């Protein structure tokens, strides 16, 4: 994984690569409400973690989350074989044209994930670009929401120490950087 940009004195990093290779405290999964696994980054995370991760997701559905996890919320599990302590399963909004509260739901998915990380004492956390694949959220619009949600969370807290925003392609990372512009230098 290669870091190509940082913001907020190094507390937010933009990286390019496969999030399953992230070596820190936790990675965030772009999950679905059923916690049922799927394609995209969710499929990659479950494949790399091994069956223990799905077993934990099933146990959450059988126990505290019988209705699943609503969009905008997150829940943590262990990480199976991944080289991190935990996986935070976050559900982003499905893009419906921008009039179904998508920005607030996306911001909430980031903020809830960060609250969980903070409460567990996880200092280095990586996010994929939630909702920007199968769920169809336009990447530049999602970038602004993600940056705003992460930076406003970090502004009032010491934890997590560093948040990595991991893009699967350099083009996606560059779209993010362009969309965010030069925060603080406007
Ligand atoms: N590492 C980092 N980013 C990745 C990886 C990876 N290994 N694989 C895919 N991505 C990127 C995609 O390029 C996309 O920009 O993750 C972003 C999110 O895309 P999706 O994984 O499709 O997630 P999302 O749009 O939130 O849709 C969630 O898709 O797979 C299902 O179960 C999942 O139903 C849920 C839905």
JSON list of C-alpha atoms and ligand atoms in Angstrom, two decimals:
[
{"chain": "A", "resi": 1, "resn": "UNK", "atom": "CA", "xyz": [0.00, 0.00, 0.00]},
{"chain": "A", "resi": 2, "resn": "UNK", "atom": "CA", "xyz": [1.36, 3.40, -0.98]},
{"chain": "A", "resi": 3, "resn": "UNK", "atom": "CA", "xyz": [0.51, 6.67, 0.79]},
{"chain": "A", "resi": 4, "resn": "UNK", "atom": "CA", "xyz": [0.27, 9.49, -1.74]},
{"chain": "A", "resi": 5, "resn": "UNK", "atom": "CA", "xyz": [-1.09, 12.39, 0.29]},
{"chain": "A", "resi": 6, "resn": "UNK", "atom": "CA", "xyz": [-1.77, 13.42, 3.85]},
{"chain": "A", "resi": 7, "resn": "UNK", "atom": "CA", "xyz": [-3.94, 16.02, 5.55]},
{"chain": "A", "resi": 8, "resn": "UNK", "atom": "CA", "xyz": [-4.46, 17.42, 9.06]},
{"chain": "A", "resi": 9, "resn": "UNK", "atom": "CA", "xyz": [-0.83, 17.13, 10.10]},
{"chain": "A", "resi": 10, "resn": "UNK", "atom": "CA", "xyz": [-0.68, 13.48, 9.02]},
{"chain": "A", "resi": 11, "resn": "UNK", "atom": "CA", "xyz": [-3.84, 12.32, 10.79]},
{"chain": "A", "resi": 12, "resn": "UNK", "atom": "CA", "xyz": [-5.57, 11.58, 7.48]},
{"chain": "A", "resi": 13, "resn": "UNK", "atom": "CA", "xyz": [-3.72, 9.68, 4.78]},
{"chain": "A", "resi": 14, "resn": "UNK", "atom": "CA", "xyz": [-4.71, 8.85, 1.21]},
{"chain": "A", "resi": 15, "resn": "UNK", "atom": "CA", "xyz": [-3.33, 5.47, 0.15]},
{"chain": "A", "resi": 16, "resn": "UNK", "atom": "CA", "xyz": [-3.56, 3.28, -2.93]},
{"chain": "A", "resi": 17, "resn": "UNK", "atom": "CA", "xyz": [-3.77, -0.49, -2.68]},
{"chain": "A", "resi": 18, "resn": "UNK", "atom": "CA", "xyz": [-5.63, -3.49, -1.33]},
{"chain": "A", "resi": 19, "resn": "UNK", "atom": "CA", "xyz": [-7.11, -2.72, 2.09]},
{"chain": "A", "resi": 20, "resn": "UNK", "atom": "CA", "xyz": [-6.82, -6.38, 3.16]},
{"chain": "A", "resi": 21, "resn": "UNK", "atom": "CA", "xyz": [-3.04, -5.84, 3.35]},
{"chain": "A", "resi": 22, "resn": "UNK", "atom": "CA", "xyz": [-3.35, -2.90, 5.77]},
{"chain": "A", "resi": 23, "resn": "UNK", "atom": "CA", "xyz": [-1.25, -3.39, 8.89]},
{"chain": "A", "resi": 24, "resn": "UNK", "atom": "CA", "xyz": [-2.74, -1.28, 11.66]},
{"chain": "A", "resi": 25, "resn": "UNK", "atom": "CA", "xyz": [-5.41, -1.71, 14.30]},
{"chain": "A", "resi": 26, "resn": "UNK", "atom": "CA", "xyz": [-8.54, -2.09, 12.21]},
{"chain": "A", "resi": 27, "resn": "UNK", "atom": "CA", "xyz": [-10.00, -1.98, 8.73]},
{"chain": "A", "resi": 28, "resn": "UNK", "atom": "CA", "xyz": [-13.51, -0.92, 7.80]},
{"chain": "A", "resi": 29, "resn": "UNK", "atom": "CA", "xyz": [-15.61, -3.11, 5.51]},
{"chain": "A", "resi": 30, "resn": "UNK", "atom": "CA", "xyz": [-18.20, -1.64, 3.12]},
{"chain": "A", "resi": 31, "resn": "UNK", "atom": "CA", "xyz": [-20.81, -4.16, 4.20]},
{"chain": "A", "resi": 32, "resn": "UNK", "atom": "CA", "xyz": [-24.53, -4.65, 3.57]},
{"chain": "A", "resi": 33, "resn": "UNK", "atom": "CA", "xyz": [-27.29, -4.47, 6.18]},
{"chain": "A", "resi": 34, "resn": "UNK", "atom": "CA", "xyz": [-27.58, -8.25, 6.30]},
{"chain": "A", "resi": 35, "resn": "UNK", "atom": "CA", "xyz": [-23.85, -8.62, 7.11]},
{"chain": "A", "resi": 36, "resn": "UNK", "atom": "CA", "xyz": [-24.07, -11.40, 4.54]},
{"chain": "A", "resi": 37, "resn": "UNK", "atom": "CA", "xyz": [-20.88, -10.78, 2.60]},
{"chain": "A", "resi": 38, "resn": "UNK", "atom": "CA", "xyz": [-20.84, -9.90, -1.08]},
{"chain": "A", "resi": 39, "resn": "UNK", "atom": "CA", "xyz": [-18.53, -8.72, -3.83]},
{"chain": "A", "resi": 40, "resn": "UNK", "atom": "CA", "xyz": [-16.19, -5.73, -3.95]},
{"chain": "A", "resi": 41, "resn": "UNK", "atom": "CA", "xyz": [-14.16, -4.91, -0.89]},
{"chain": "A", "resi": 42, "resn": "UNK", "atom": "CA", "xyz": [-16.55, -6.93, 1.31]},
{"chain": "A", "resi": 43, "resn": "UNK", "atom": "CA", "xyz": [-15.80, -10.10, -0.68]},
{"chain": "A", "resi": 44, "resn": "UNK", "atom": "CA", "xyz": [-12.06, -9.39, -0.59]},
{"chain": "A", "resi": 45, "resn": "UNK", "atom": "CA", "xyz": [-12.10, -8.86, 3.19]},
{"chain": "A", "resi": 46, "resn": "UNK", "atom": "CA", "xyz": [-14.06, -12.05, 3.88]},
{"chain": "A", "resi": 47, "resn": "UNK", "atom": "CA", "xyz": [-11.79, -14.07, 1.57]},
{"chain": "A", "resi": 48, "resn": "UNK", "atom": "CA", "xyz": [-8.65, -12.76, 3.24]},
{"chain": "A", "resi": 49, "resn": "UNK", "atom": "CA", "xyz": [-10.00, -13.07, 6.79]},
{"chain": "A", "resi": 50, "resn": "UNK", "atom": "CA", "xyz": [-11.28, -16.62, 6.36]},
{"chain": "A", "resi": 51, "resn": "UNK", "atom": "CA", "xyz": [-14.52, -18.20, 7.65]},
{"chain": "A", "resi": 52, "resn": "UNK", "atom": "CA", "xyz": [-14.17, -16.90, 11.22]},
{"chain": "A", "resi": 53, "resn": "UNK", "atom": "CA", "xyz": [-15.32, -13.47, 10.02]},
{"chain": "A", "resi": 54, "resn": "UNK", "atom": "CA", "xyz": [-18.59, -14.75, 8.51]},
{"chain": "A", "resi": 55, "resn": "UNK", "atom": "CA", "xyz": [-19.17, -16.84, 11.62]},
{"chain": "A", "resi": 56, "resn": "UNK", "atom": "CA", "xyz": [-18.98, -13.68, 13.73]},
{"chain": "A", "resi": 57, "resn": "UNK", "atom": "CA", "xyz": [-21.36, -11.86, 11.36]},
{"chain": "A", "resi": 58, "resn": "UNK", "atom": "CA", "xyz": [-23.85, -14.73, 11.62]},
{"chain": "A", "resi": 59, "resn": "UNK", "atom": "CA", "xyz": [-23.57, -14.64, 15.42]},
{"chain": "A", "resi": 60, "resn": "UNK", "atom": "CA", "xyz": [-24.39, -10.91, 15.39]},
{"chain": "A", "resi": 61, "resn": "UNK", "atom": "CA", "xyz": [-27.51, -11.61, 13.30]},
{"chain": "A", "resi": 62, "resn": "UNK", "atom": "CA", "xyz": [-28.50, -14.49, 15.58]},
{"chain": "A", "resi": 63, "resn": "UNK", "atom": "CA", "xyz": [-27.93, -12.35, 18.68]},
{"chain": "A", "resi": 64, "resn": "UNK", "atom": "CA", "xyz": [-27.86, -8.55, 19.00]},
{"chain": "A", "resi": 65, "resn": "UNK", "atom": "CA", "xyz": [-28.73, -7.65, 15.37]},
{"chain": "A", "resi": 66, "resn": "UNK", "atom": "CA", "xyz": [-31.67, -9.82, 14.27]},
{"chain": "A", "resi": 67, "resn": "UNK", "atom": "CA", "xyz": [-32.83, -7.13, 11.82]},
{"chain": "A", "resi": 68, "resn": "UNK", "atom": "CA", "xyz": [-29.32, -6.51, 10.55]},
{"chain": "A", "resi": 69, "resn": "UNK", "atom": "CA", "xyz": [-27.45, -3.23, 10.60]},
{"chain": "A", "resi": 70, "resn": "UNK", "atom": "CA", "xyz": [-29.17, -0.09, 9.23]},
{"chain": "A", "resi": 71, "resn": "UNK", "atom": "CA", "xyz": [-27.42, 2.08, 6.65]},
{"chain": "A", "resi": 72, "resn": "UNK", "atom": "CA", "xyz": [-25.27, 4.66, 8.42]},
{"chain": "A", "resi": 73, "resn": "UNK", "atom": "CA", "xyz": [-24.31, 2.32, 11.26]},
{"chain": "A", "resi": 74, "resn": "UNK", "atom": "CA", "xyz": [-21.26, 0.16, 12.02]},
{"chain": "A", "resi": 75, "resn": "UNK", "atom": "CA", "xyz": [-20.36, -2.83, 14.18]},
{"chain": "A", "resi": 76, "resn": "UNK", "atom": "CA", "xyz": [-17.01, -4.40, 15.05]},
{"chain": "A", "resi": 77, "resn": "UNK", "atom": "CA", "xyz": [-15.85, -8.02, 15.00]},
{"chain": "A", "resi": 78, "resn": "UNK", "atom": "CA", "xyz": [-12.53, -9.78, 15.25]},
{"chain": "A", "resi": 79, "resn": "UNK", "atom": "CA", "xyz": [-10.44, -9.99, 12.10]},
{"chain": "A", "resi": 80, "resn": "UNK", "atom": "CA", "xyz": [-9.87, -13.69, 11.42]},
{"chain": "A", "resi": 81, "resn": "UNK", "atom": "CA", "xyz": [-6.55, -14.09, 9.60]},
{"chain": "A", "resi": 82, "resn": "UNK", "atom": "CA", "xyz": [-6.20, -10.41, 8.70]},
{"chain": "A", "resi": 83, "resn": "UNK", "atom": "CA", "xyz": [-3.15, -8.58, 10.11]},
{"chain": "A", "resi": 84, "resn": "UNK", "atom": "CA", "xyz": [-5.32, -6.21, 12.19]},
{"chain": "A", "resi": 85, "resn": "UNK", "atom": "CA", "xyz": [-7.12, -6.47, 15.53]},
{"chain": "A", "resi": 86, "resn": "UNK", "atom": "CA", "xyz": [-10.62, -5.91, 14.24]},
{"chain": "A", "resi": 87, "resn": "UNK", "atom": "CA", "xyz": [-12.94, -5.34, 11.31]},
{"chain": "A", "resi": 88, "resn": "UNK", "atom": "CA", "xyz": [-15.53, -2.57, 11.51]},
{"chain": "A", "resi": 89, "resn": "UNK", "atom": "CA", "xyz": [-18.49, -3.46, 9.29]},
{"chain": "A", "resi": 90, "resn": "UNK", "atom": "CA", "xyz": [-20.09, -0.22, 8.08]},
{"chain": "A", "resi": 91, "resn": "UNK", "atom": "CA", "xyz": [-23.17, 0.07, 5.88]},
{"chain": "A", "resi": 92, "resn": "UNK", "atom": "CA", "xyz": [-23.21, 2.98, 3.46]},
{"chain": "A", "resi": 93, "resn": "UNK", "atom": "CA", "xyz": [-26.23, 4.30, 1.57]},
{"chain": "A", "resi": 94, "resn": "UNK", "atom": "CA", "xyz": [-27.31, 3.02, -1.83]},
{"chain": "A", "resi": 95, "resn": "UNK", "atom": "CA", "xyz": [-27.15, 6.02, -4.19]},
{"chain": "A", "resi": 96, "resn": "UNK", "atom": "CA", "xyz": [-30.66, 6.99, -5.27]},
{"chain": "A", "resi": 97, "resn": "UNK", "atom": "CA", "xyz": [-29.84, 10.26, -7.00]},
{"chain": "A", "resi": 98, "resn": "UNK", "atom": "CA", "xyz": [-28.90, 12.29, -3.92]},
{"chain": "A", "resi": 99, "resn": "UNK", "atom": "CA", "xyz": [-32.36, 13.08, -2.56]},
{"chain": "A", "resi": 100, "resn": "UNK", "atom": "CA", "xyz": [-32.68, 10.16, -0.12]},
{"chain": "A", "resi": 101, "resn": "UNK", "atom": "CA", "xyz": [-30.42, 11.57, 2.61]},
{"chain": "A", "resi": 102, "resn": "UNK", "atom": "CA", "xyz": [-27.39, 9.82, 1.11]},
{"chain": "A", "resi": 103, "resn": "UNK", "atom": "CA", "xyz": [-24.78, 12.38, 2.33]},
{"chain": "A", "resi": 104, "resn": "UNK", "atom": "CA", "xyz": [-25.97, 12.23, 5.96]},
{"chain": "A", "resi": 105, "resn": "UNK", "atom": "CA", "xyz": [-26.10, 8.43, 5.90]},
{"chain": "A", "resi": 106, "resn": "UNK", "atom": "CA", "xyz": [-22.62, 8.18, 4.38]},
{"chain": "A", "resi": 107, "resn": "UNK", "atom": "CA", "xyz": [-21.21, 10.66, 6.94]},
{"chain": "A", "resi": 108, "resn": "UNK", "atom": "CA", "xyz": [-22.83, 8.64, 9.71]},
{"chain": "A", "resi": 109, "resn": "UNK", "atom": "CA", "xyz": [-21.23, 5.39, 8.46]},
{"chain": "A", "resi": 110, "resn": "UNK", "atom": "CA", "xyz": [-17.79, 7.06, 8.79]},
{"chain": "A", "resi": 111, "resn": "UNK", "atom": "CA", "xyz": [-18.55, 8.70, 12.15]},
{"chain": "A", "resi": 112, "resn": "UNK", "atom": "CA", "xyz": [-20.02, 5.55, 13.71]},
{"chain": "A", "resi": 113, "resn": "UNK", "atom": "CA", "xyz": [-16.98, 3.53, 12.55]},
{"chain": "A", "resi": 114, "resn": "UNK", "atom": "CA", "xyz": [-14.65, 6.11, 14.08]},
{"chain": "A", "resi": 115, "resn": "UNK", "atom": "CA", "xyz": [-16.59, 6.10, 17.37]},
{"chain": "A", "resi": 116, "resn": "UNK", "atom": "CA", "xyz": [-16.18, 2.34, 17.58]},
{"chain": "A", "resi": 117, "resn": "UNK", "atom": "CA", "xyz": [-12.46, 2.60, 16.83]},
{"chain": "A", "resi": 118, "resn": "UNK", "atom": "CA", "xyz": [-12.04, 5.31, 19.46]},
{"chain": "A", "resi": 119, "resn": "UNK", "atom": "CA", "xyz": [-13.91, 3.34, 22.11]},
{"chain": "A", "resi": 120, "resn": "UNK", "atom": "CA", "xyz": [-11.73, 0.28, 21.49]},
{"chain": "A", "resi": 121, "resn": "UNK", "atom": "CA", "xyz": [-8.52, 2.29, 21.58]},
{"chain": "A", "resi": 122, "resn": "UNK", "atom": "CA", "xyz": [-7.71, 1.56, 17.92]},
{"chain": "A", "resi": 123, "resn": "UNK", "atom": "CA", "xyz": [-5.21, 4.17, 16.72]},
{"chain": "A", "resi": 124, "resn": "UNK", "atom": "CA", "xyz": [-4.63, 3.26, 13.08]},
{"chain": "A", "resi": 125, "resn": "UNK", "atom": "CA", "xyz": [-7.76, 2.59, 11.06]},
{"chain": "A", "resi": 126, "resn": "UNK", "atom": "CA", "xyz": [-8.23, 2.16, 7.30]},
{"chain": "A", "resi": 127, "resn": "UNK", "atom": "CA", "xyz": [-11.41, 2.86, 5.32]},
{"chain": "A", "resi": 128, "resn": "UNK", "atom": "CA", "xyz": [-12.32, 1.90, 1.78]},
{"chain": "A", "resi": 129, "resn": "UNK", "atom": "CA", "xyz": [-14.40, 4.36, -0.27]},
{"chain": "A", "resi": 130, "resn": "UNK", "atom": "CA", "xyz": [-17.74, 3.27, 1.23]},
{"chain": "A", "resi": 131, "resn": "UNK", "atom": "CA", "xyz": [-20.72, 3.17, -1.19]},
{"chain": "A", "resi": 132, "resn": "UNK", "atom": "CA", "xyz": [-18.68, 4.09, -4.29]},
{"chain": "A", "resi": 133, "resn": "UNK", "atom": "CA", "xyz": [-18.77, 0.63, -5.92]},
{"chain": "A", "resi": 134, "resn": "UNK", "atom": "CA", "xyz": [-21.88, -1.55, -6.10]},
{"chain": "A", "resi": 135, "resn": "UNK", "atom": "CA", "xyz": [-23.90, 1.10, -4.21]},
{"chain": "A", "resi": 136, "resn": "UNK", "atom": "CA", "xyz": [-23.22, 3.66, -6.95]},
{"chain": "A", "resi": 137, "resn": "UNK", "atom": "CA", "xyz": [-22.35, 6.80, -4.94]},
{"chain": "A", "resi": 138, "resn": "UNK", "atom": "CA", "xyz": [-20.51, 9.22, -7.28]},
{"chain": "A", "resi": 139, "resn": "UNK", "atom": "CA", "xyz": [-16.87, 9.13, -6.23]},
{"chain": "A", "resi": 140, "resn": "UNK", "atom": "CA", "xyz": [-16.17, 12.86, -6.11]},
{"chain": "A", "resi": 141, "resn": "UNK", "atom": "CA", "xyz": [-19.32, 13.52, -4.07]},
{"chain": "A", "resi": 142, "resn": "UNK", "atom": "CA", "xyz": [-18.50, 10.67, -1.69]},
{"chain": "A", "resi": 143, "resn": "UNK", "atom": "CA", "xyz": [-14.97, 12.06, -1.29]},
{"chain": "A", "resi": 144, "resn": "UNK", "atom": "CA", "xyz": [-16.20, 15.39, 0.06]},
{"chain": "A", "resi": 145, "resn": "UNK", "atom": "CA", "xyz": [-18.56, 13.71, 2.50]},
{"chain": "A", "resi": 146, "resn": "UNK", "atom": "CA", "xyz": [-15.91, 11.23, 3.68]},
{"chain": "A", "resi": 147, "resn": "UNK", "atom": "CA", "xyz": [-13.26, 13.91, 4.20]},
{"chain": "A", "resi": 148, "resn": "UNK", "atom": "CA", "xyz": [-15.65, 16.20, 6.06]},
{"chain": "A", "resi": 149, "resn": "UNK", "atom": "CA", "xyz": [-16.91, 13.38, 8.30]},
{"chain": "A", "resi": 150, "resn": "UNK", "atom": "CA", "xyz": [-13.43, 12.11, 9.15]},
{"chain": "A", "resi": 151, "resn": "UNK", "atom": "CA", "xyz": [-11.83, 15.52, 9.67]},
{"chain": "A", "resi": 152, "resn": "UNK", "atom": "CA", "xyz": [-14.64, 16.81, 11.85]},
{"chain": "A", "resi": 153, "resn": "UNK", "atom": "CA", "xyz": [-14.51, 13.67, 14.00]},
{"chain": "A", "resi": 154, "resn": "UNK", "atom": "CA", "xyz": [-10.73, 13.90, 14.43]},
{"chain": "A", "resi": 155, "resn": "UNK", "atom": "CA", "xyz": [-10.82, 17.64, 15.18]},
{"chain": "A", "resi": 156, "resn": "UNK", "atom": "CA", "xyz": [-12.34, 17.05, 18.61]},
{"chain": "A", "resi": 157, "resn": "UNK", "atom": "CA", "xyz": [-10.61, 13.77, 19.53]},
{"chain": "A", "resi": 158, "resn": "UNK", "atom": "CA", "xyz": [-7.13, 12.27, 19.94]},
{"chain": "A", "resi": 159, "resn": "UNK", "atom": "CA", "xyz": [-8.23, 8.83, 18.74]},
{"chain": "A", "resi": 160, "resn": "UNK", "atom": "CA", "xyz": [-7.88, 7.32, 16.21]},
{"chain": "A", "resi": 161, "resn": "UNK", "atom": "CA", "xyz": [-4.44, 8.85, 15.71]},
{"chain": "A", "resi": 162, "resn": "UNK", "atom": "CA", "xyz": [-4.26, 8.17, 11.94]},
{"chain": "A", "resi": 163, "resn": "UNK", "atom": "CA", "xyz": [-7.04, 7.35, 9.49]},
{"chain": "A", "resi": 164, "resn": "UNK", "atom": "CA", "xyz": [-6.03, 5.90, 6.12]},
{"chain": "A", "resi": 165, "resn": "UNK", "atom": "CA", "xyz": [-8.42, 6.31, 3.23]},
{"chain": "A", "resi": 166, "resn": "UNK", "atom": "CA", "xyz": [-7.52, 3.44, 0.92]},
{"chain": "A", "resi": 167, "resn": "UNK", "atom": "CA", "xyz": [-8.39, 3.54, -2.78]},
{"chain": "A", "resi": 168, "resn": "UNK", "atom": "CA", "xyz": [-8.18, 0.51, -4.99]},
{"chain": "A", "resi": 169, "resn": "UNK", "atom": "CA", "xyz": [-6.81, 2.51, -7.92]},
{"chain": "A", "resi": 170, "resn": "UNK", "atom": "CA", "xyz": [-4.59, 5.56, -8.22]},
{"chain": "A", "resi": 171, "resn": "UNK", "atom": "CA", "xyz": [-7.28, 7.17, -10.41]},
{"chain": "A", "resi": 172, "resn": "UNK", "atom": "CA", "xyz": [-9.80, 6.88, -7.54]},
{"chain": "A", "resi": 173, "resn": "UNK", "atom": "CA", "xyz": [-7.29, 8.35, -5.07]},
{"chain": "A", "resi": 174, "resn": "UNK", "atom": "CA", "xyz": [-6.65, 11.25, -7.46]},
{"chain": "A", "resi": 175, "resn": "UNK", "atom": "CA", "xyz": [-10.39, 11.84, -7.83]},
{"chain": "A", "resi": 176, "resn": "UNK", "atom": "CA", "xyz": [-10.57, 12.07, -4.03]},
{"chain": "A", "resi": 177, "resn": "UNK", "atom": "CA", "xyz": [-7.65, 14.52, -3.83]},
{"chain": "A", "resi": 178, "resn": "UNK", "atom": "CA", "xyz": [-9.15, 16.73, -6.56]},
{"chain": "A", "resi": 179, "resn": "UNK", "atom": "CA", "xyz": [-12.60, 16.69, -4.94]},
{"chain": "A", "resi": 180, "resn": "UNK", "atom": "CA", "xyz": [-11.28, 17.60, -1.51]},
{"chain": "A", "resi": 181, "resn": "UNK", "atom": "CA", "xyz": [-9.05, 20.38, -2.83]},
{"chain": "A", "resi": 182, "resn": "UNK", "atom": "CA", "xyz": [-6.82, 22.20, -0.36]},
{"chain": "A", "resi": 183, "resn": "UNK", "atom": "CA", "xyz": [-8.66, 22.16, 2.96]},
{"chain": "A", "resi": 184, "resn": "UNK", "atom": "CA", "xyz": [-7.63, 24.98, 5.26]},
{"chain": "A", "resi": 185, "resn": "UNK", "atom": "CA", "xyz": [-6.06, 26.93, 2.39]},
{"chain": "A", "resi": 186, "resn": "UNK", "atom": "CA", "xyz": [-9.22, 28.19, 0.72]},
{"chain": "B", "resi": 1, "resn": "LIG", "atom": "N1", "xyz": [-9.24, -2.63, -1.23]},
{"chain": "B", "resi": 1, "resn": "LIG", "atom": "C1", "xyz": [-9.66, -1.34, -1.24]},
{"chain": "B", "resi": 1, "resn": "LIG", "atom": "N2", "xyz": [-10.73, -0.92, -1.93]},
{"chain": "B", "resi": 1, "resn": "LIG", "atom": "C2", "xyz": [-11.42, -1.83, -2.64]},
{"chain": "B", "resi": 1, "resn": "LIG", "atom": "C3", "xyz": [-11.06, -3.20, -2.68]},
{"chain": "B", "resi": 1, "resn": "LIG", "atom": "C4", "xyz": [-9.90, -3.59, -1.93]},
{"chain": "B", "resi": 1, "resn": "LIG", "atom": "N3", "xyz": [-9.48, -4.85, -1.89]},
{"chain": "B", "resi": 1, "resn": "LIG", "atom": "N4", "xyz": [-11.95, -3.85, -3.48]},
{"chain": "B", "resi": 1, "resn": "LIG", "atom": "C5", "xyz": [-12.83, -2.93, -3.93]},
{"chain": "B", "resi": 1, "resn": "LIG", "atom": "N5", "xyz": [-12.50, -1.71, -3.44]},
{"chain": "B", "resi": 1, "resn": "LIG", "atom": "C6", "xyz": [-13.19, -0.41, -3.63]},
{"chain": "B", "resi": 1, "resn": "LIG", "atom": "C7", "xyz": [-13.99, -0.23, -4.89]},
{"chain": "B", "resi": 1, "resn": "LIG", "atom": "O1", "xyz": [-13.14, 0.19, -5.95]},
{"chain": "B", "resi": 1, "resn": "LIG", "atom": "C8", "xyz": [-14.98, 0.87, -4.50]},
{"chain": "B", "resi": 1, "resn": "LIG", "atom": "O2", "xyz": [-14.46, 2.16, -4.79]},
{"chain": "B", "resi": 1, "resn": "LIG", "atom": "O3", "xyz": [-14.14, -0.27, -2.60]},
{"chain": "B", "resi": 1, "resn": "LIG", "atom": "C9", "xyz": [-15.09, 0.73, -2.98]},
{"chain": "B", "resi": 1, "resn": "LIG", "atom": "C10", "xyz": [-16.45, 0.33, -2.47]},
{"chain": "B", "resi": 1, "resn": "LIG", "atom": "O4", "xyz": [-17.06, -0.55, -3.39]},
{"chain": "B", "resi": 1, "resn": "LIG", "atom": "P1", "xyz": [-17.92, -1.83, -2.96]},
{"chain": "B", "resi": 1, "resn": "LIG", "atom": "O5", "xyz": [-17.03, -2.86, -2.38]},
{"chain": "B", "resi": 1, "resn": "LIG", "atom": "O6", "xyz": [-18.74, -2.21, -4.13]},
{"chain": "B", "resi": 1, "resn": "LIG", "atom": "O7", "xyz": [-18.84, -1.27, -1.74]},
{"chain": "B", "resi": 1, "resn": "LIG", "atom": "P2", "xyz": [-20.22, -0.43, -1.75]},
{"chain": "B", "resi": 1, "resn": "LIG", "atom": "O8", "xyz": [-20.36, 0.43, -2.94]},
{"chain": "B", "resi": 1, "resn": "LIG", "atom": "O9", "xyz": [-20.30, 0.20, -0.39]},
{"chain": "B", "resi": 1, "resn": "LIG", "atom": "O10", "xyz": [-21.35, -1.54, -1.87]},
{"chain": "B", "resi": 1, "resn": "LIG", "atom": "C11", "xyz": [-21.59, -2.41, -0.80]},
{"chain": "B", "resi": 1, "resn": "LIG", "atom": "O11", "xyz": [-21.41, -4.33, -2.19]},
{"chain": "B", "resi": 1, "resn": "LIG", "atom": "O12", "xyz": [-20.15, -6.22, -2.16]},
{"chain": "B", "resi": 1, "resn": "LIG", "atom": "C12", "xyz": [-21.28, -5.68, -1.74]},
{"chain": "B", "resi": 1, "resn": "LIG", "atom": "O13", "xyz": [-21.69, -6.81, 0.33]},
{"chain": "B", "resi": 1, "resn": "LIG", "atom": "C13", "xyz": [-21.43, -5.56, -0.24]},
{"chain": "B", "resi": 1, "resn": "LIG", "atom": "O14", "xyz": [-23.75, -5.38, -0.58]},
{"chain": "B", "resi": 1, "resn": "LIG", "atom": "C14", "xyz": [-22.60, -4.65, -0.22]},
{"chain": "B", "resi": 1, "resn": "LIG", "atom": "C15", "xyz": [-22.28, -3.65, -1.32]}
]
